[in-house]
CSV table of C-alpha atoms in Angstrom, one decimal:
chain,number,residue,atom,x,y,z
W,1,UNK,CA,-19.9,0.6,-10.8
W,2,UNK,CA,-19.9,-2.9,-9.3
W,3,UNK,CA,-18.5,-1.9,-5.9
W,4,UNK,CA,-15.1,-3.5,-6.6
W,5,UNK,CA,-12.0,-1.4,-6.6
W,6,UNK,CA,-9.7,-0.8,-9.6
W,7,UNK,CA,-6.3,-1.5,-8.1
W,8,UNK,CA,-2.8,-1.7,-9.4
W,9,UNK,CA,-0.5,-2.4,-6.5
W,10,UNK,CA,3.1,-1.7,-5.9
W,11,UNK,CA,5.6,0.9,-7.3
W,12,UNK,CA,6.2,-1.2,-10.4
W,13,UNK,CA,2.5,-1.2,-11.4
W,14,UNK,CA,2.0,-5.0,-11.2
W,15,UNK,CA,-1.2,-6.4,-9.8
W,16,UNK,CA,-1.1,-6.7,-6.0
W,17,UNK,CA,-1.3,-10.3,-4.7
W,18,UNK,CA,-3.7,-8.9,-2.1
W,19,UNK,CA,-6.5,-6.9,-3.8
W,20,UNK,CA,-8.0,-4.2,-1.6
W,21,UNK,CA,-11.4,-6.0,-1.5
W,22,UNK,CA,-9.6,-8.5,0.8
W,23,UNK,CA,-8.9,-6.0,3.5
W,24,UNK,CA,-12.0,-4.0,2.8
W,25,UNK,CA,-14.2,-7.0,3.6
W,26,UNK,CA,-12.5,-7.1,7.0
W,27,UNK,CA,-13.5,-3.6,8.2
W,28,UNK,CA,-16.8,-1.9,9.1
W,29,UNK,CA,-19.1,-1.6,6.0
W,30,UNK,CA,-19.3,2.2,6.4
W,31,UNK,CA,-15.6,2.6,6.5
W,32,UNK,CA,-15.2,0.2,3.6
W,33,UNK,CA,-17.6,2.3,1.5
W,34,UNK,CA,-15.7,5.5,2.4
W,35,UNK,CA,-12.3,3.9,1.5
W,36,UNK,CA,-13.7,2.7,-1.9
W,37,UNK,CA,-14.8,6.2,-2.7
W,38,UNK,CA,-11.4,7.7,-1.7
W,39,UNK,CA,-9.6,5.1,-3.9
W,40,UNK,CA,-11.9,5.9,-6.8
W,41,UNK,CA,-11.3,9.6,-6.3
W,42,UNK,CA,-7.6,9.1,-6.9
W,43,UNK,CA,-8.5,8.6,-10.6
W,44,UNK,CA,-9.2,12.4,-10.8
W,45,UNK,CA,-5.4,12.8,-11.0
W,46,UNK,CA,-5.4,11.1,-14.4
W,47,UNK,CA,-8.1,13.4,-16.0
W,48,UNK,CA,-6.3,16.1,-18.0
W,49,UNK,CA,-7.7,19.6,-18.6
W,50,UNK,CA,-7.2,21.9,-21.5
W,51,UNK,CA,-5.5,24.5,-19.3
W,52,UNK,CA,-1.7,24.5,-18.9
W,53,UNK,CA,0.0,25.1,-15.6
W,54,UNK,CA,1.5,28.5,-15.1
W,55,UNK,CA,5.0,27.7,-16.5
W,56,UNK,CA,3.4,26.3,-19.7
W,57,UNK,CA,5.3,23.0,-19.4
W,58,UNK,CA,2.2,20.7,-19.4
W,59,UNK,CA,-1.5,20.6,-19.0
W,60,UNK,CA,-2.9,20.5,-15.5
W,61,UNK,CA,-5.0,17.6,-14.3
W,62,UNK,CA,-8.4,18.0,-12.7
W,63,UNK,CA,-7.2,17.2,-9.2
W,64,UNK,CA,-4.6,20.0,-9.5
W,65,UNK,CA,-7.4,22.3,-10.7
W,66,UNK,CA,-9.6,21.5,-7.7
W,67,UNK,CA,-6.7,22.0,-5.2
W,68,UNK,CA,-5.9,25.4,-6.8
W,69,UNK,CA,-9.5,26.5,-6.6
W,70,UNK,CA,-9.6,25.5,-2.9
W,71,UNK,CA,-6.6,27.8,-2.3
W,72,UNK,CA,-8.4,30.6,-4.3
W,73,UNK,CA,-11.4,30.2,-2.0
W,74,UNK,CA,-9.2,30.3,1.2
W,75,UNK,CA,-7.5,33.5,0.1
W,76,UNK,CA,-10.1,35.5,-1.9
W,77,UNK,CA,-13.3,35.1,0.1
W,78,UNK,CA,-13.1,38.7,1.3
W,79,UNK,CA,-13.8,39.7,-2.4
W,80,UNK,CA,-17.1,37.8,-2.7
W,81,UNK,CA,-20.2,39.9,-3.6
W,82,UNK,CA,-21.9,38.6,-0.4
W,83,UNK,CA,-20.7,37.0,2.8
W,84,UNK,CA,-19.7,33.4,2.1
W,85,UNK,CA,-18.8,30.4,4.2
W,86,UNK,CA,-15.2,29.6,3.0
W,87,UNK,CA,-15.3,26.0,4.3
W,88,UNK,CA,-18.5,25.3,2.3
W,89,UNK,CA,-17.1,26.9,-0.8
W,90,UNK,CA,-13.9,24.8,-0.5
W,91,UNK,CA,-16.0,21.6,0.0
W,92,UNK,CA,-18.1,22.6,-3.1
W,93,UNK,CA,-15.0,23.1,-5.2
W,94,UNK,CA,-13.4,19.9,-4.1
W,95,UNK,CA,-16.6,18.0,-5.0
W,96,UNK,CA,-17.7,19.8,-8.2
W,97,UNK,CA,-15.4,18.1,-10.7
W,98,UNK,CA,-15.3,14.6,-9.2
W,99,UNK,CA,-17.8,13.6,-11.9
W,100,UNK,CA,-15.1,14.0,-14.4
W,101,UNK,CA,-13.6,10.7,-13.2
W,102,UNK,CA,-16.4,9.1,-15.2
W,103,UNK,CA,-17.1,11.5,-18.0
W,104,UNK,CA,-13.8,13.4,-18.5
W,105,UNK,CA,-13.2,17.1,-18.7
W,106,UNK,CA,-15.4,19.1,-21.1
W,107,UNK,CA,-13.5,22.2,-22.4
W,108,UNK,CA,-15.6,25.3,-21.9
W,109,UNK,CA,-15.0,26.4,-25.5
W,110,UNK,CA,-15.9,22.9,-27.1
W,111,UNK,CA,-19.4,23.6,-28.3
W,112,UNK,CA,-20.1,20.0,-29.4
W,113,UNK,CA,-19.1,18.4,-26.1
W,114,UNK,CA,-20.9,21.1,-24.1
W,115,UNK,CA,-24.2,20.1,-25.6
W,116,UNK,CA,-24.2,16.8,-23.7
W,117,UNK,CA,-22.2,17.9,-20.7
W,118,UNK,CA,-25.1,18.3,-18.2
W,119,UNK,CA,-26.6,14.9,-19.1
W,120,UNK,CA,-23.2,13.1,-18.9
W,121,UNK,CA,-22.2,14.7,-15.6
W,122,UNK,CA,-25.6,14.0,-14.0
W,123,UNK,CA,-25.2,10.3,-14.8
W,124,UNK,CA,-21.6,10.3,-13.5
W,125,UNK,CA,-22.8,11.9,-10.2
W,126,UNK,CA,-25.4,9.2,-9.8
W,127,UNK,CA,-22.8,6.5,-10.3
W,128,UNK,CA,-20.0,8.0,-8.3
W,129,UNK,CA,-21.7,9.3,-5.2
W,130,UNK,CA,-23.6,6.1,-4.8
W,131,UNK,CA,-20.4,4.4,-3.6
W,132,UNK,CA,-20.6,6.3,-0.3
W,133,UNK,CA,-22.8,5.6,2.8
W,134,UNK,CA,-26.2,7.1,2.2
W,135,UNK,CA,-25.8,10.2,4.4
W,136,UNK,CA,-22.5,11.2,2.8
W,137,UNK,CA,-23.9,10.4,-0.7
W,138,UNK,CA,-26.7,12.9,-0.1
W,139,UNK,CA,-24.3,15.5,1.4
W,140,UNK,CA,-21.9,15.4,-1.5
W,141,UNK,CA,-24.6,15.3,-4.1
W,142,UNK,CA,-26.2,18.3,-2.5
W,143,UNK,CA,-23.0,20.3,-2.7
W,144,UNK,CA,-22.5,19.3,-6.3
W,145,UNK,CA,-26.1,20.3,-7.2
W,146,UNK,CA,-25.8,23.6,-5.3
W,147,UNK,CA,-22.6,24.4,-7.3
W,148,UNK,CA,-24.3,23.6,-10.6
W,149,UNK,CA,-27.4,25.7,-9.8
W,150,UNK,CA,-25.3,28.7,-8.7
W,151,UNK,CA,-28.3,30.1,-6.8
W,152,UNK,CA,-26.6,30.7,-3.4
W,153,UNK,CA,-23.8,33.2,-2.5
W,154,UNK,CA,-21.4,30.3,-1.8
W,155,UNK,CA,-22.1,28.7,-5.2
W,156,UNK,CA,-21.9,32.0,-7.1
W,157,UNK,CA,-18.5,32.7,-5.5
W,158,UNK,CA,-17.3,29.2,-6.3
W,159,UNK,CA,-18.4,29.6,-9.9
W,160,UNK,CA,-16.6,32.9,-10.1
W,161,UNK,CA,-13.2,31.5,-9.1
W,162,UNK,CA,-13.8,28.4,-11.2
W,163,UNK,CA,-13.8,30.7,-14.2
W,164,UNK,CA,-11.1,33.1,-13.0
W,165,UNK,CA,-8.5,30.4,-12.5
W,166,UNK,CA,-8.3,29.2,-16.2
W,167,UNK,CA,-8.3,32.8,-17.4
W,168,UNK,CA,-5.3,33.5,-15.2
W,169,UNK,CA,-3.5,30.5,-16.5
W,170,UNK,CA,-4.3,31.4,-20.1
W,171,UNK,CA,-2.9,34.9,-19.5
W,172,UNK,CA,0.3,33.5,-17.9
W,173,UNK,CA,1.0,31.1,-20.8
W,174,UNK,CA,0.1,33.7,-23.3
W,175,UNK,CA,-2.8,32.0,-25.0
W,176,UNK,CA,-3.5,28.4,-23.8
W,177,UNK,CA,-7.1,27.4,-24.5
W,178,UNK,CA,-7.8,30.8,-26.2
W,179,UNK,CA,-5.4,29.8,-28.9
W,180,UNK,CA,-6.5,26.1,-29.0
W,181,UNK,CA,-10.1,27.0,-29.7
W,182,UNK,CA,-9.5,30.3,-31.5
W,183,UNK,CA,-11.5,32.2,-28.9
W,184,UNK,CA,-12.2,35.9,-29.3
W,185,UNK,CA,-12.7,38.5,-26.6
W,186,UNK,CA,-16.5,38.6,-26.9
W,187,UNK,CA,-16.8,34.9,-26.4
W,188,UNK,CA,-14.5,34.9,-23.4
W,189,UNK,CA,-16.3,37.8,-21.8
W,190,UNK,CA,-19.7,36.0,-22.3
W,191,UNK,CA,-18.4,33.0,-20.2
W,192,UNK,CA,-16.5,35.2,-17.8
W,193,UNK,CA,-19.6,37.2,-16.8
W,194,UNK,CA,-20.2,34.8,-14.0
W,195,UNK,CA,-17.2,36.3,-12.2
W,196,UNK,CA,-19.0,39.6,-11.8
W,197,UNK,CA,-22.0,37.8,-10.3
W,198,UNK,CA,-20.0,36.3,-7.5
W,199,UNK,CA,-17.1,38.7,-7.0
W,200,UNK,CA,-17.3,42.1,-8.7
W,201,UNK,CA,-13.8,43.1,-7.5
W,202,UNK,CA,-12.4,40.0,-9.1
W,203,UNK,CA,-14.2,40.8,-12.3
W,204,UNK,CA,-12.5,44.2,-12.3
W,205,UNK,CA,-9.2,42.5,-12.1
W,206,UNK,CA,-10.2,40.0,-14.8
W,207,UNK,CA,-11.2,42.8,-17.1
W,208,UNK,CA,-7.6,44.1,-16.9
W,209,UNK,CA,-6.2,40.6,-17.7
W,210,UNK,CA,-8.5,40.4,-20.8
W,211,UNK,CA,-7.6,43.8,-22.0
W,212,UNK,CA,-3.9,43.1,-21.7
W,213,UNK,CA,-4.4,39.7,-23.4
W,214,UNK,CA,-6.1,41.3,-26.4
W,215,UNK,CA,-3.5,44.0,-26.7
W,216,UNK,CA,-0.7,41.4,-26.6
W,217,UNK,CA,-2.4,39.2,-29.2
W,218,UNK,CA,-3.0,36.2,-26.9
W,219,UNK,CA,-6.8,36.6,-27.1
W,220,UNK,CA,-8.3,37.4,-30.5
W,221,UNK,CA,-10.1,40.7,-30.9
W,222,UNK,CA,-13.8,40.3,-31.3
W,223,UNK,CA,-15.1,40.8,-34.8
W,224,UNK,CA,-16.9,44.1,-35.4
W,225,UNK,CA,-20.7,43.9,-35.4
W,226,UNK,CA,-22.2,44.2,-38.9
W,227,UNK,CA,-24.4,47.2,-39.2
């Protein structure tokens, strides 16, 4: 990223006669860097996920997903396997998908894209967080890295609800990405196991959602193991 800001000004989408670099050059460098990052972060609203919103009318975008997860963290922290800092969990969830501004969303069930996901997202993190002042770059990068490693109670709980939310949406729309990728119960349960690591009580609830989804035909029954 060259430090300039992508900017389409005005309600009609025409180029603004006063590009933001004009006013950004007139404020403190630290504030200018922060504003550049915040303007760049707005692009997350344009990145579309595989999951539908609960009424099934459209796909959600990644910014909506991050907001929904923050609300999950506010309300469901009492069900975490270990005591968690809700504020840190929320910060982690707001930050964790920002890299998708650069590399897009990788559907969980897309095996081909998943092979390169870690490499693409690491490169995106390097590029995106570098817009910020150094101390904030390091802070956001540390939150992102902690989430990816899932080695702390906060990160394990964040990972749990990051998986729970799309399962809930798939259940509500009666298929969603399960239908898109012809997912069977065994495959979903393999990915969903992270919920039990961070929030066993939420896993018990998830198990009921999956059983009901299989019974209703929204999630394919796992093929029987060959003897």
